[in-house]
């Protein structure tokens, strides 16, 4: 499974909420309330050394110990896990930043510049180039934000912060342990250069952020130099991503990720989620059957458009924030994106950005907020203003993290405005008014 990391230039906050592996989410935050001591970490690594027989692929204890000797505990892993479970975030903030005009323009430039390579990848794997480039843009901001934590340290810290249950006795059965083992195997096999191998807190690395276990299984050498290098080679990273979507998810050619729909008024009560994000995979049925029930797609100006697609694929409803708010029928390609990264918000971001890269537009139905989200350029402007107000710890990087949220909260209080830890278009204006 692929996981997202935290140091993306553009979508730090998004990663916090959306992309947690289930084993992070399932644990109460208080278990992470202090760093591991060196003694705890060493004991954990020794424990792992005794379990190499549980590695999903062959790994000797000798090889494990040779590389484990270089692993250090990195407390940024724990801190990222903590943030992940604590701070609520909003769809309209994250999609506004993730699919802003800058990212669309940059993605289109790559699509134009690399048309031939992307055409070959599309032909071989059957995944649209816009989807691959959207993932590239969201994961690492088209390359530069690949993460700054040594992958070996991240994998071992994760394994020790989230030890496996004693019942996980099958080979490869526990994700955090298997990630540490896979990291060692990748080093042992010389599949990455050991020096300066860096990635996310979850040990995802490269231009499209693969964890070592997925990399081992799915890496592609597409530029033909005999080495799958998802860190330095765009063709290798893109083909590896397309291979994941094809092999793990079974990408359906020609089907969109989502269709924005109007739900017939008489059926709306059924989809009142009370503001929660909810999807209904158990109600999947052919598109034509939803059409027969009166569901329609929404055209660019909100007008009803008949629901129909070649092949009449099975789809199911997805309501990111309930009603009122945008409503969708999603295809199996949406679920394929969830295998890449199990966050529904991630899947929608990729779908929307890909759609915009292909010349499409934003959702027609407005989000239920009077304070829509900011682009990254606007976030940087707000952050620069916060710095000028004395919040010198704020870094104007376009990423809304804890420090920026703290500063927003304080400035809102100072101006007597309603308390919040975010700012949209309206709040930004109110704050920055002289
Ligand atoms: Ca290569």
Short mmCIF file of N, CA, C and O in Angstrom, two decimals, residues 114 186 267 336 356 413 421:
data_model
loop_
_atom_site.label_atom_id
_atom_site.label_comp_id
_atom_site.label_asym_id
_atom_site.label_seq_id
_atom_site.Cartn_x
_atom_site.Cartn_y
_atom_site.Cartn_z
N UNK A 114 6.16 16.34 -21.74
CA UNK A 114 6.47 14.91 -21.71
C UNK A 114 5.40 14.08 -22.42
O UNK A 114 5.16 12.93 -22.07
N UNK A 186 15.19 -3.72 0.56
CA UNK A 186 15.48 -2.82 -0.56
C UNK A 186 16.94 -2.38 -0.51
O UNK A 186 17.63 -2.33 -1.53
N UNK A 267 -35.40 11.46 -2.75
CA UNK A 267 -34.42 10.51 -2.20
C UNK A 267 -33.37 11.19 -1.33
O UNK A 267 -32.47 10.52 -0.79
N UNK A 336 -9.97 2.20 -6.85
CA UNK A 336 -8.58 1.92 -7.22
C UNK A 336 -7.65 2.97 -6.63
O UNK A 336 -6.57 2.65 -6.13
N UNK A 356 -9.20 18.79 -13.96
CA UNK A 356 -8.78 20.15 -14.31
C UNK A 356 -7.60 20.12 -15.29
O UNK A 356 -7.52 20.95 -16.20
N UNK A 413 -8.60 36.11 17.79
CA UNK A 413 -8.95 36.54 19.15
C UNK A 413 -8.62 38.01 19.34
O UNK A 413 -9.41 38.78 19.91
N UNK A 421 -9.44 27.85 13.86
CA UNK A 421 -8.04 27.51 13.60
C UNK A 421 -7.79 27.34 12.10
O UNK A 421 -6.92 26.60 11.68
#
